[in-house]
Amino acid sequence: MPKSTQSNAGAIGALGVTQIIGYGTLYYSFSILAPGIAEEFGIAVQWVYGSISLALLAGGLISPYAGGLADKHGAALVLSIGSVAAAVSLIVCGLAVNASVFLAGLILVELASAFVLYSTAFALLAQATGPQAQRSITYLTLIAGFASTIFWPLTTWMLQGLDWHQVYFVFAGMHLLVCLPLHVWLTRFARMAAQRPVEETTAPVLQASGSGNFTFILVVLGFSLAGFVSAATLFHIVPMLGLLGLGGSGVLVATLFGPAQVASRLINMAFGKDLPPPMLAVISAVLMPAALAVLALTAPAIAGAVAFAIIFGLGSGLFSIVSGTLPLALFGKQGFGRRLGWIGMGRLGVSAIAPFALSVALGSMGPKPSVWLLTAAGLSCVAVFGEILRRSRSSATLIVSSQTV
């Protein structure tokens, strides 16, 4: 194995560990901790989810800035700063003595997330692995797909011996003692990679097309809709399954989500490696509303819930790949970090209302109508990515035609 390939594998492995911890502590654990937080502060759990909605909005607003920093100063440095920021924000959450301080901590959590999660990690791989960037992104999402599988049960288990304040302190320690050293090492890897001359092996699909700006708006819209469906579902997956009659089986069913994410990436690597990212986006978009429809039609049957978790996990897993590979394939490496930042801003801005909106819907409408509303949102996402696929094919045809004239 060439030395550069070995180095790339080490970098992907390091990022995989930090993304598992990042998503596990900053994202997936929240739905497990929220009931205890609401009980201690004497507020309705809907208002706890309202707090995360405000925090997600703040994270979305700063995403383009974080992406610009990654382009200008290197994504590895941004990841290192993000590790420290994540630890500080989690400590603030752990020290919270009232809902206002906790909200401030959550806002800091989401601000830190813009520097330390997938968008910045994808930017690092685009900067450091050259023509292997799309494949490297797929490998990274394969590893990081275990975040929910690890942290949903881990957080539940930790709450048996610790209160939620102490859990946040443990999470902060993970960022300082594990993520920060790995990100500092990645800064050295990125510097060495920058010394190797690399070229893009394929031109951006929309390089010769005048419709690139509008297509980028569609990309932002598509990921925003997908983010809304994903955030609403994943923040509420365990309590939602409980309301649908699954009881304590909800946690067990939810743990299937992570392996399904990983399975989708393995399937893509084995059979879909030549599948264009726009087509992969459509496939992933179809799977999420299909999963929600299965859940609505079969609840409270455990078999239906299992099918939902697997199908939704497959779709979510593919979307994690597409969120990095689709912009790279359509628009290329130039300004990739900032472009991901704008996509993140749109996605998080729309996703910000998702946890609170679904919490209100579950309380007022009940679980099944709420699931059908999410299904409708998912179908609109399918329509948007279908249009992106059509436009990318048209642009590719124009490029081929111009080359053969």
Short mmCIF file of C-alpha atoms in Angstrom, two decimals:
data_model
loop_
_atom_site.label_atom_id
_atom_site.label_comp_id
_atom_site.label_asym_id
_atom_site.label_seq_id
_atom_site.Cartn_x
_atom_site.Cartn_y
_atom_site.Cartn_z
CA MET A 1 0.00 0.00 0.00
CA PRO A 2 1.46 3.41 -0.97
CA LYS A 3 2.53 5.59 1.90
CA SER A 4 0.06 8.35 0.93
CA THR A 5 -2.79 5.83 1.01
CA GLN A 6 -1.73 4.67 4.47
CA SER A 7 -1.63 8.30 5.62
CA ASN A 8 -5.08 8.92 4.20
CA ALA A 9 -6.40 5.86 6.03
CA GLY A 10 -4.93 7.13 9.30
CA ALA A 11 -6.51 10.53 8.81
CA ILE A 12 -9.90 8.99 7.99
CA GLY A 13 -9.67 6.79 11.08
CA ALA A 14 -8.79 9.74 13.31
CA LEU A 15 -11.64 11.80 11.89
CA GLY A 16 -13.96 8.83 12.32
CA VAL A 17 -13.26 8.73 16.06
CA THR A 18 -13.73 12.47 16.48
CA GLN A 19 -16.95 12.49 14.45
CA ILE A 20 -18.41 9.64 16.51
CA ILE A 21 -17.68 11.58 19.69
CA GLY A 22 -18.77 14.86 18.13
CA TYR A 23 -22.14 13.68 16.87
CA GLY A 24 -22.68 11.47 19.91
CA THR A 25 -22.09 14.21 22.49
CA LEU A 26 -23.33 17.28 20.61
CA TYR A 27 -26.32 15.78 18.81
CA TYR A 28 -27.59 12.27 19.49
CA SER A 29 -27.40 12.33 23.28
CA PHE A 30 -29.80 15.28 23.59
CA SER A 31 -33.04 13.30 23.24
CA ILE A 32 -31.93 11.01 26.09
CA LEU A 33 -30.96 13.90 28.37
CA ALA A 34 -33.90 16.24 27.60
CA PRO A 35 -36.55 14.69 29.93
CA GLY A 36 -34.28 14.93 32.98
CA ILE A 37 -33.32 18.51 32.11
CA ALA A 38 -36.99 19.51 31.78
CA GLU A 39 -37.87 17.84 35.07
CA GLU A 40 -35.08 19.53 37.02
CA PHE A 41 -35.87 23.00 35.69
CA GLY A 42 -39.63 22.52 36.04
CA ILE A 43 -40.44 23.27 32.42
CA ALA A 44 -42.29 21.37 29.71
CA VAL A 45 -40.06 19.15 27.60
CA GLN A 46 -41.32 21.03 24.52
CA TRP A 47 -39.46 24.11 25.76
CA VAL A 48 -36.26 22.13 26.13
CA TYR A 49 -36.62 21.20 22.46
CA GLY A 50 -37.39 24.84 21.73
CA SER A 51 -34.01 25.66 23.25
CA ILE A 52 -32.21 23.27 20.92
CA SER A 53 -34.11 24.83 18.01
CA LEU A 54 -32.72 28.27 18.88
CA ALA A 55 -29.27 26.78 19.29
CA LEU A 56 -29.42 25.03 15.90
CA LEU A 57 -30.37 28.33 14.31
CA ALA A 58 -27.30 29.99 15.84
CA GLY A 59 -25.11 27.17 14.55
CA GLY A 60 -26.54 27.57 11.07
CA LEU A 61 -25.85 31.29 11.00
CA ILE A 62 -22.16 30.78 11.75
CA SER A 63 -21.64 27.87 9.34
CA PRO A 64 -20.56 29.96 6.30
CA TYR A 65 -18.01 31.76 8.51
CA ALA A 66 -16.63 28.42 9.76
CA GLY A 67 -16.43 27.14 6.19
CA GLY A 68 -14.59 30.27 5.09
CA LEU A 69 -12.06 29.79 7.89
CA ALA A 70 -11.54 26.20 6.77
CA ASP A 71 -10.82 27.38 3.21
CA LYS A 72 -8.49 30.17 4.34
CA HIS A 73 -6.58 28.67 7.28
CA GLY A 74 -7.05 24.93 6.82
CA ALA A 75 -9.83 22.70 8.10
CA ALA A 76 -7.57 20.85 10.56
CA LEU A 77 -6.88 24.04 12.52
CA VAL A 78 -10.61 24.83 12.60
CA LEU A 79 -11.32 21.32 13.91
CA SER A 80 -8.77 21.78 16.69
CA ILE A 81 -10.32 25.08 17.75
CA GLY A 82 -13.72 23.41 17.56
CA SER A 83 -12.66 20.68 19.99
CA VAL A 84 -11.81 23.25 22.65
CA ALA A 85 -15.01 25.18 21.95
CA ALA A 86 -17.07 21.98 22.19
CA ALA A 87 -15.55 21.10 25.56
CA VAL A 88 -16.20 24.59 26.93
CA SER A 89 -19.79 24.58 25.71
CA LEU A 90 -20.51 21.19 27.27
CA ILE A 91 -19.04 22.36 30.57
CA VAL A 92 -21.37 25.38 30.47
CA CYS A 93 -24.33 23.01 29.94
CA GLY A 94 -23.18 20.87 32.85
CA LEU A 95 -22.86 23.90 35.14
CA ALA A 96 -26.33 25.21 34.26
CA VAL A 97 -28.48 25.97 37.31
CA ASN A 98 -31.50 27.25 35.39
CA ALA A 99 -33.03 27.08 31.94
CA SER A 100 -31.49 30.38 30.80
CA VAL A 101 -27.92 29.26 31.48
CA PHE A 102 -28.64 25.92 29.85
CA LEU A 103 -29.92 27.70 26.74
CA ALA A 104 -26.71 29.71 26.61
CA GLY A 105 -24.74 26.47 26.84
CA LEU A 106 -26.77 24.89 24.04
CA ILE A 107 -26.14 27.88 21.80
CA LEU A 108 -22.42 27.49 22.45
CA VAL A 109 -22.74 23.76 21.66
CA GLU A 110 -24.22 24.45 18.24
CA LEU A 111 -21.71 27.22 17.51
CA ALA A 112 -18.93 24.74 18.27
CA SER A 113 -20.63 22.10 16.11
CA ALA A 114 -20.19 24.31 13.04
CA PHE A 115 -16.41 24.03 13.55
CA VAL A 116 -16.07 20.40 14.52
CA LEU A 117 -18.59 18.19 12.66
CA TYR A 118 -18.99 16.85 9.13
CA SER A 119 -18.74 20.06 7.08
CA THR A 120 -15.27 20.87 8.40
CA ALA A 121 -14.19 17.22 8.33
CA PHE A 122 -15.28 16.94 4.68
CA ALA A 123 -13.37 20.14 3.88
CA LEU A 124 -10.23 18.62 5.42
CA LEU A 125 -10.56 15.51 3.25
CA ALA A 126 -11.09 17.63 0.14
CA GLN A 127 -7.98 19.66 1.00
CA ALA A 128 -5.75 16.74 1.97
CA THR A 129 -6.74 13.68 -0.08
CA GLY A 130 -7.02 15.23 -3.53
CA PRO A 131 -8.69 13.03 -6.16
CA GLN A 132 -9.54 10.49 -3.44
CA ALA A 133 -11.73 13.02 -1.62
CA GLN A 134 -15.11 11.59 -2.59
CA ARG A 135 -14.07 8.06 -1.64
CA SER A 136 -12.48 9.36 1.60
CA ILE A 137 -15.76 11.08 2.53
CA THR A 138 -17.59 7.79 2.03
CA TYR A 139 -15.12 5.96 4.29
CA LEU A 140 -15.45 8.64 6.96
CA THR A 141 -19.24 8.44 6.99
CA LEU A 142 -18.95 4.66 7.27
CA ILE A 143 -17.03 4.97 10.53
CA ALA A 144 -18.99 7.90 11.95
CA GLY A 145 -22.27 6.09 11.35
CA PHE A 146 -21.73 4.30 14.66
CA ALA A 147 -22.28 7.53 16.62
CA SER A 148 -25.96 6.94 17.38
CA THR A 149 -25.48 3.21 17.98
CA ILE A 150 -22.83 3.99 20.59
CA PHE A 151 -24.18 7.14 22.24
CA TRP A 152 -27.90 6.43 22.60
CA PRO A 153 -27.33 3.36 24.79
CA LEU A 154 -24.14 4.83 26.32
CA THR A 155 -25.97 7.96 27.45
CA THR A 156 -28.85 5.87 28.80
CA TRP A 157 -26.39 3.69 30.72
CA MET A 158 -24.48 6.70 32.08
CA LEU A 159 -27.70 8.18 33.48
CA GLN A 160 -28.05 5.14 35.72
CA GLY A 161 -25.04 6.26 37.77
CA LEU A 162 -24.67 9.95 36.91
CA ASP A 163 -26.99 12.92 36.64
CA TRP A 164 -27.21 14.84 33.36
CA HIS A 165 -24.81 17.53 34.65
CA GLN A 166 -22.09 14.93 35.19
CA VAL A 167 -22.77 13.35 31.80
CA TYR A 168 -22.04 16.67 30.14
CA PHE A 169 -18.75 16.92 32.06
CA VAL A 170 -17.75 13.45 30.83
CA PHE A 171 -18.60 14.49 27.28
CA ALA A 172 -16.42 17.60 27.64
CA GLY A 173 -13.53 15.41 28.76
CA MET A 174 -13.89 13.29 25.61
CA HIS A 175 -13.39 16.35 23.43
CA LEU A 176 -10.34 17.54 25.35
CA LEU A 177 -8.64 14.18 25.88
CA VAL A 178 -9.50 12.37 22.64
CA CYS A 179 -10.68 14.75 19.92
CA LEU A 180 -8.26 17.62 20.49
CA PRO A 181 -5.06 15.51 20.26
CA LEU A 182 -6.34 13.80 17.12
CA HIS A 183 -7.22 17.10 15.48
CA VAL A 184 -3.82 18.56 16.38
CA TRP A 185 -2.21 15.52 14.72
CA LEU A 186 -4.37 16.12 11.66
CA THR A 187 -2.92 19.62 11.29
CA ARG A 188 0.48 18.00 10.70
CA PHE A 189 -1.05 15.50 8.27
CA ALA A 190 -2.70 18.35 6.34
CA ARG A 191 0.59 20.26 6.11
CA MET A 192 2.35 17.20 4.67
CA ALA A 193 -0.51 16.55 2.27
CA ALA A 194 -0.33 20.15 1.04
CA GLN A 195 3.22 19.50 -0.12
CA ARG A 196 2.06 16.72 -2.44
CA PRO A 197 0.91 18.00 -5.85
CA VAL A 198 -2.66 16.83 -6.50
CA GLU A 199 -5.12 17.51 -9.26
CA GLU A 200 -8.82 16.92 -9.57
CA THR A 201 -9.41 13.95 -11.84
CA THR A 202 -12.88 15.06 -12.90
CA ALA A 203 -14.20 18.51 -13.74
CA PRO A 204 -17.16 19.87 -11.80
CA VAL A 205 -20.41 18.92 -13.55
CA LEU A 206 -21.65 22.52 -13.60
CA GLN A 207 -18.35 24.16 -14.51
CA ALA A 208 -19.54 24.88 -18.04
CA SER A 209 -23.13 25.63 -17.15
CA GLY A 210 -24.70 29.02 -16.47
CA SER A 211 -27.33 27.46 -14.20
CA GLY A 212 -24.89 26.72 -11.39
CA ASN A 213 -26.15 29.41 -9.00
CA PHE A 214 -29.77 28.32 -9.19
CA THR A 215 -28.75 24.67 -8.88
CA PHE A 216 -26.80 25.56 -5.75
CA ILE A 217 -29.96 27.16 -4.32
CA LEU A 218 -31.78 23.90 -5.03
CA VAL A 219 -29.00 21.97 -3.30
CA VAL A 220 -29.36 24.17 -0.21
CA LEU A 221 -33.16 23.71 -0.30
CA GLY A 222 -32.90 19.95 -0.72
CA PHE A 223 -30.51 19.53 2.19
CA SER A 224 -32.62 21.89 4.28
CA LEU A 225 -35.72 19.74 3.78
CA ALA A 226 -33.73 16.58 4.46
CA GLY A 227 -32.29 18.19 7.58
CA PHE A 228 -35.76 19.09 8.82
CA VAL A 229 -37.03 15.51 8.46
CA SER A 230 -33.85 14.03 9.91
CA ALA A 231 -33.59 16.41 12.87
CA ALA A 232 -37.26 16.09 13.80
CA THR A 233 -37.10 12.31 13.63
CA LEU A 234 -33.76 11.71 15.32
CA PHE A 235 -34.27 14.15 18.19
CA HIS A 236 -37.58 12.43 18.97
CA ILE A 237 -37.03 8.87 17.81
CA VAL A 238 -37.06 7.23 21.24
CA PRO A 239 -39.99 9.17 22.77
CA MET A 240 -41.89 9.03 19.45
CA LEU A 241 -41.64 5.27 19.32
CA GLY A 242 -42.84 5.17 22.92
CA LEU A 243 -45.91 7.28 22.04
CA LEU A 244 -46.65 4.93 19.16
CA GLY A 245 -46.91 2.05 21.60
CA LEU A 246 -43.43 0.54 21.47
CA GLY A 247 -42.74 1.25 25.15
CA GLY A 248 -39.28 0.29 26.34
CA SER A 249 -38.57 -1.39 23.00
CA GLY A 250 -38.13 2.07 21.50
CA VAL A 251 -34.51 2.39 22.66
CA LEU A 252 -33.66 -1.06 21.28
CA VAL A 253 -35.33 -0.31 17.95
CA ALA A 254 -33.58 3.07 17.75
CA THR A 255 -30.17 1.42 18.08
CA LEU A 256 -30.78 -0.24 14.69
CA PHE A 257 -30.54 3.18 13.09
CA GLY A 258 -26.75 3.36 13.39
CA PRO A 259 -25.99 -0.10 11.93
CA ALA A 260 -28.38 0.69 9.08
CA GLN A 261 -26.42 3.88 8.39
CA VAL A 262 -23.22 1.87 8.27
CA ALA A 263 -24.85 -0.81 6.09
CA SER A 264 -25.96 1.81 3.57
CA ARG A 265 -22.40 3.04 3.22
CA LEU A 266 -21.05 -0.50 2.83
CA ILE A 267 -23.65 -1.19 0.16
CA ASN A 268 -22.74 2.02 -1.61
CA MET A 269 -19.04 1.19 -1.49
CA ALA A 270 -19.64 -2.32 -2.82
CA PHE A 271 -22.28 -1.70 -5.48
CA GLY A 272 -22.74 2.03 -5.93
CA LYS A 273 -19.21 3.38 -6.19
CA ASP A 274 -19.84 4.46 -9.78
CA LEU A 275 -23.28 5.89 -9.01
CA PRO A 276 -23.34 9.67 -9.65
CA PRO A 277 -23.90 11.70 -6.46
CA PRO A 278 -27.11 13.33 -7.82
CA MET A 279 -28.66 9.88 -8.33
CA LEU A 280 -27.51 8.81 -4.88
CA ALA A 281 -29.17 11.94 -3.47
CA VAL A 282 -32.51 10.97 -5.03
CA ILE A 283 -32.26 7.41 -3.68
CA SER A 284 -31.46 8.62 -0.17
CA ALA A 285 -34.28 11.17 -0.33
CA VAL A 286 -36.81 8.48 -1.29
CA LEU A 287 -35.84 6.20 1.60
CA MET A 288 -36.67 8.63 4.42
CA PRO A 289 -40.36 9.30 3.63
CA ALA A 290 -40.73 5.61 2.74
CA ALA A 291 -39.50 4.69 6.22
CA LEU A 292 -41.85 7.15 7.91
CA ALA A 293 -44.81 5.83 5.91
CA VAL A 294 -43.97 2.30 7.03
CA LEU A 295 -43.91 3.44 10.66
CA ALA A 296 -47.25 5.26 10.40
CA LEU A 297 -48.94 2.32 8.69
CA THR A 298 -47.66 -0.42 11.01
CA ALA A 299 -47.37 1.09 14.52
CA PRO A 300 -47.36 -0.28 17.18
CA ALA A 301 -46.01 -3.44 15.53
CA ILE A 302 -42.39 -4.01 16.46
CA ALA A 303 -41.63 -5.46 13.00
CA GLY A 304 -42.81 -2.23 11.37
CA ALA A 305 -40.75 -0.13 13.77
CA VAL A 306 -37.69 -2.24 13.00
CA ALA A 307 -38.29 -1.77 9.26
CA PHE A 308 -38.66 1.98 9.83
CA ALA A 309 -35.37 2.23 11.74
CA ILE A 310 -33.50 0.25 9.10
CA ILE A 311 -34.94 2.06 6.07
CA PHE A 312 -34.57 5.51 7.66
CA GLY A 313 -31.02 4.64 8.70
CA LEU A 314 -30.21 3.58 5.14
CA GLY A 315 -31.49 6.90 3.80
CA SER A 316 -29.77 8.96 6.47
CA GLY A 317 -26.53 7.08 5.94
CA LEU A 318 -26.55 7.82 2.22
CA PHE A 319 -27.39 11.46 2.88
CA SER A 320 -24.28 11.77 5.02
CA ILE A 321 -22.25 10.72 1.99
CA VAL A 322 -24.19 12.93 -0.41
CA SER A 323 -23.81 16.02 1.78
CA GLY A 324 -20.10 15.95 1.02
CA THR A 325 -19.88 14.32 -2.41
CA LEU A 326 -22.75 16.11 -4.18
CA PRO A 327 -21.41 19.69 -3.79
CA LEU A 328 -17.91 18.44 -4.61
CA ALA A 329 -19.08 16.69 -7.78
CA LEU A 330 -21.30 19.56 -8.93
CA PHE A 331 -19.07 22.55 -8.09
CA GLY A 332 -15.53 21.26 -7.41
CA LYS A 333 -12.99 21.94 -4.64
CA GLN A 334 -12.69 25.70 -5.07
CA GLY A 335 -14.47 27.34 -2.13
CA PHE A 336 -15.69 23.93 -0.95
CA GLY A 337 -15.59 24.79 2.76
CA ARG A 338 -17.62 27.99 2.39
CA ARG A 339 -20.07 26.22 0.09
CA LEU A 340 -20.63 23.54 2.70
CA GLY A 341 -21.06 26.34 5.23
CA TRP A 342 -23.91 27.89 3.23
CA ILE A 343 -25.51 24.48 2.85
CA GLY A 344 -25.13 24.01 6.60
CA MET A 345 -26.70 27.39 7.23
CA GLY A 346 -29.78 26.49 5.21
CA ARG A 347 -30.03 23.00 6.63
CA LEU A 348 -29.60 24.04 10.25
CA GLY A 349 -31.79 27.10 9.83
CA VAL A 350 -34.72 24.95 8.70
CA SER A 351 -33.78 22.10 11.04
CA ALA A 352 -33.78 24.54 13.94
CA ILE A 353 -37.56 24.52 14.11
CA ALA A 354 -37.83 20.75 13.62
CA PRO A 355 -37.37 19.46 17.21
CA PHE A 356 -39.72 22.07 18.67
CA ALA A 357 -42.26 21.75 15.83
CA LEU A 358 -42.46 17.98 16.13
CA SER A 359 -42.62 18.20 19.91
CA VAL A 360 -45.64 20.52 19.64
CA ALA A 361 -47.20 18.34 16.94
CA LEU A 362 -46.79 15.20 19.03
CA GLY A 363 -48.45 16.93 21.96
CA SER A 364 -51.36 18.42 20.01
CA MET A 365 -51.96 16.06 17.08
CA GLY A 366 -50.64 12.77 18.34
CA PRO A 367 -47.87 10.58 16.94
CA LYS A 368 -49.36 9.19 13.72
CA PRO A 369 -50.51 12.50 12.16
CA SER A 370 -47.12 13.95 13.07
CA VAL A 371 -45.35 11.14 11.27
CA TRP A 372 -47.49 11.73 8.17
CA LEU A 373 -46.51 15.42 8.20
CA LEU A 374 -42.86 14.41 8.23
CA THR A 375 -43.56 12.03 5.34
CA ALA A 376 -44.97 14.91 3.28
CA ALA A 377 -41.88 17.01 3.97
CA GLY A 378 -39.73 14.08 2.88
CA LEU A 379 -41.60 13.79 -0.42
CA SER A 380 -40.96 17.47 -1.17
CA CYS A 381 -37.26 16.75 -0.61
CA VAL A 382 -37.47 13.97 -3.21
CA ALA A 383 -38.89 16.42 -5.74
CA VAL A 384 -36.05 18.90 -5.20
CA PHE A 385 -33.27 16.34 -5.61
CA GLY A 386 -35.06 14.94 -8.65
CA GLU A 387 -34.77 18.37 -10.27
CA ILE A 388 -31.07 18.57 -9.31
CA LEU A 389 -30.53 15.18 -10.98
CA ARG A 390 -32.29 16.40 -14.13
CA ARG A 391 -30.17 19.56 -14.24
CA SER A 392 -26.91 17.70 -13.64
CA ARG A 393 -27.67 15.31 -16.48
CA SER A 394 -28.49 18.20 -18.80
CA SER A 395 -25.25 19.98 -17.87
CA ALA A 396 -23.20 16.81 -18.32
CA THR A 397 -24.75 16.32 -21.76
CA LEU A 398 -23.85 19.91 -22.71
CA ILE A 399 -20.25 19.37 -21.59
CA VAL A 400 -19.94 16.14 -23.59
CA SER A 401 -21.50 17.81 -26.64
CA SER A 402 -19.09 20.77 -26.43
CA GLN A 403 -16.13 18.41 -26.19
CA THR A 404 -17.19 16.46 -29.29
CA VAL A 405 -17.92 19.45 -31.52
#
